[in-house]
Each structure stands twice: as C-alpha cells, then as structure tokens.
Amino acid sequence: MPSRLLTIEMTRLDPGRARLRLTGELDFDTAPELVAAAAELRVDGYRELLIDLAGVVLCDSSGLSAFVVIHRAGTGPVQLTGMNTQVRQLLDRTGLGELLAMAPLAATESGRAAG
C-alpha cells in the first residue's frame, strides 16, 4: 500500500499569526515540507504558528524533529492543536510536550471515538 502524502493548508489568520493544517503522514519523506512551509510563513512575517494535526494519521521521529526545527527557527510561539493520542504520547514520552505549546487534551480529543 503506498504511503499517504502530506497535505499542508496554510491560512493567514491575522497579522503575525498563521495556521498550518496537516493531513496525511508526517514522516521522513514529508517532514521537510512542513519545515519549508513554516519557514515561508516566517519569512512573510508570521511569528505565531498554529499547527493543526487533526488530519495526521501517522507521525514518526522525523515529524517530531520538524516541530523542534520550527520552534527553534522562529521568533514567536508554535502551538500544536488537534493531535491524536499517538502524537500526544510521542510528545509526552520524548519531553517535547514541555517544549512545545499544546492545546489541552480535552480540546484535541473532543469528538473522537475511542479505539
């Protein structure tokens, strides 16, 4: 079965604040796309980035690394929202949850079925 591609939808919310909505797999092959999209927004003057992970079905260590690269390269906050349980557990286990701003669990898990 072929790997799912990553789709990144960039939305400029207001001056200095933008959202990246991800759909698909965030892995070794696609993580550079996320880093490039965030860099593009930063060059355009967007300091605060919201990364919506509601559509991410897989995230590996390369995806986690992309979050760190984006965080370190920026001049403003990076907030992760909409993450599934797998991504949240990866962030918690690696300690990255303390480095990156994450939406509360209730906000990211609302409306999702257990299983």
Short mmCIF file of C-alpha atoms in Angstrom, two decimals:
data_model
loop_
_atom_site.label_atom_id
_atom_site.label_comp_id
_atom_site.label_asym_id
_atom_site.label_seq_id
_atom_site.Cartn_x
_atom_site.Cartn_y
_atom_site.Cartn_z
CA MET A 1 0.00 0.00 0.00
CA PRO A 2 1.53 3.36 -0.98
CA SER A 3 2.34 5.91 1.71
CA ARG A 4 -0.12 8.74 2.12
CA LEU A 5 1.13 12.12 1.11
CA LEU A 6 1.10 15.08 3.43
CA THR A 7 -1.16 17.98 2.55
CA ILE A 8 -0.43 21.33 4.17
CA GLU A 9 -3.07 24.05 4.09
CA MET A 10 -1.70 27.45 5.12
CA THR A 11 -4.13 30.05 6.43
CA ARG A 12 -3.09 33.56 7.37
CA LEU A 13 -5.36 34.28 10.34
CA ASP A 14 -4.36 37.84 11.18
CA PRO A 15 -1.20 39.95 11.13
CA GLY A 16 1.60 37.88 12.62
CA ARG A 17 -0.46 34.68 13.13
CA ALA A 18 -0.99 31.76 10.75
CA ARG A 19 -2.26 28.18 10.81
CA LEU A 20 -0.81 25.12 9.09
CA ARG A 21 -3.42 22.36 8.79
CA LEU A 22 -1.83 18.98 8.10
CA THR A 23 -3.49 15.95 6.54
CA GLY A 24 -1.77 12.61 5.95
CA GLU A 25 1.51 11.20 7.22
CA LEU A 26 4.21 13.31 8.83
CA ASP A 27 7.35 11.21 8.41
CA PHE A 28 10.88 11.17 6.99
CA ASP A 29 9.64 11.89 3.47
CA THR A 30 7.19 14.66 4.32
CA ALA A 31 8.63 16.45 7.39
CA PRO A 32 10.82 18.73 5.22
CA GLU A 33 7.64 20.01 3.55
CA LEU A 34 6.32 21.16 6.93
CA VAL A 35 9.61 22.85 7.82
CA ALA A 36 9.63 24.64 4.46
CA ALA A 37 6.01 25.80 4.82
CA ALA A 38 6.70 27.18 8.30
CA ALA A 39 9.85 28.93 7.05
CA GLU A 40 7.85 30.51 4.23
CA LEU A 41 5.34 31.92 6.71
CA ARG A 42 8.13 33.21 8.97
CA VAL A 43 9.75 35.00 6.01
CA ASP A 44 6.37 36.61 5.32
CA GLY A 45 6.33 37.97 8.89
CA TYR A 46 4.13 35.42 10.64
CA ARG A 47 5.61 34.94 14.11
CA GLU A 48 2.92 32.83 15.79
CA LEU A 49 2.18 29.49 14.15
CA LEU A 50 -0.68 27.14 14.94
CA ILE A 51 -0.07 23.63 13.62
CA ASP A 52 -3.34 21.70 13.34
CA LEU A 53 -2.65 17.97 13.42
CA ALA A 54 -6.27 16.76 13.31
CA GLY A 55 -5.74 15.14 9.91
CA VAL A 56 -2.40 13.48 10.72
CA VAL A 57 -2.69 9.70 10.71
CA LEU A 58 0.97 8.97 11.42
CA CYS A 59 3.85 10.91 12.95
CA ASP A 60 7.34 9.49 13.39
CA SER A 61 10.58 10.86 14.83
CA SER A 62 11.15 12.96 11.71
CA GLY A 63 7.81 14.68 12.33
CA LEU A 64 8.81 15.37 15.92
CA SER A 65 12.12 16.73 14.70
CA ALA A 66 10.28 19.06 12.32
CA PHE A 67 8.38 20.54 15.28
CA VAL A 68 11.68 21.22 17.08
CA VAL A 69 13.25 22.79 13.98
CA ILE A 70 10.23 25.06 13.52
CA HIS A 71 10.24 26.01 17.20
CA ARG A 72 13.96 26.85 17.25
CA ALA A 73 13.91 28.77 13.96
CA GLY A 74 11.05 31.02 15.00
CA THR A 75 10.70 34.27 16.83
CA GLY A 76 7.23 33.50 18.18
CA PRO A 77 5.24 30.67 19.66
CA VAL A 78 4.36 27.41 17.94
CA GLN A 79 1.16 25.76 19.17
CA LEU A 80 0.10 22.24 18.27
CA THR A 81 -3.63 21.55 18.10
CA GLY A 82 -5.90 18.70 17.07
CA MET A 83 -3.37 15.96 17.74
CA ASN A 84 -4.44 12.37 18.15
CA THR A 85 -3.48 10.19 21.11
CA GLN A 86 -0.45 8.68 19.33
CA VAL A 87 1.11 12.07 18.62
CA ARG A 88 0.39 13.36 22.12
CA GLN A 89 2.00 10.26 23.65
CA LEU A 90 5.09 10.71 21.46
CA LEU A 91 5.40 14.33 22.58
CA ASP A 92 4.93 13.41 26.23
CA ARG A 93 7.36 10.47 26.16
CA THR A 94 10.10 12.45 24.44
CA GLY A 95 9.68 15.51 26.65
CA LEU A 96 8.78 17.68 23.67
CA GLY A 97 5.38 18.35 25.20
CA GLU A 98 7.17 20.60 27.68
CA LEU A 99 9.00 22.48 24.92
CA LEU A 100 6.05 22.98 22.56
CA ALA A 101 2.72 24.56 23.40
CA MET A 102 -0.07 22.02 23.05
CA ALA A 103 -3.81 22.52 23.18
CA PRO A 104 -5.42 20.87 26.22
CA LEU A 105 -6.20 17.17 25.79
CA ALA A 106 -9.95 17.77 26.02
CA ALA A 107 -9.73 20.15 23.05
CA THR A 108 -7.74 17.71 20.94
CA GLU A 109 -9.74 14.61 21.79
CA SER A 110 -13.26 16.04 21.58
CA GLY A 111 -15.45 14.29 19.11
CA ARG A 112 -13.13 11.34 18.58
CA ALA A 113 -14.20 7.79 19.16
CA ALA A 114 -12.09 5.57 21.37
CA GLY A 115 -10.44 2.67 19.70
#
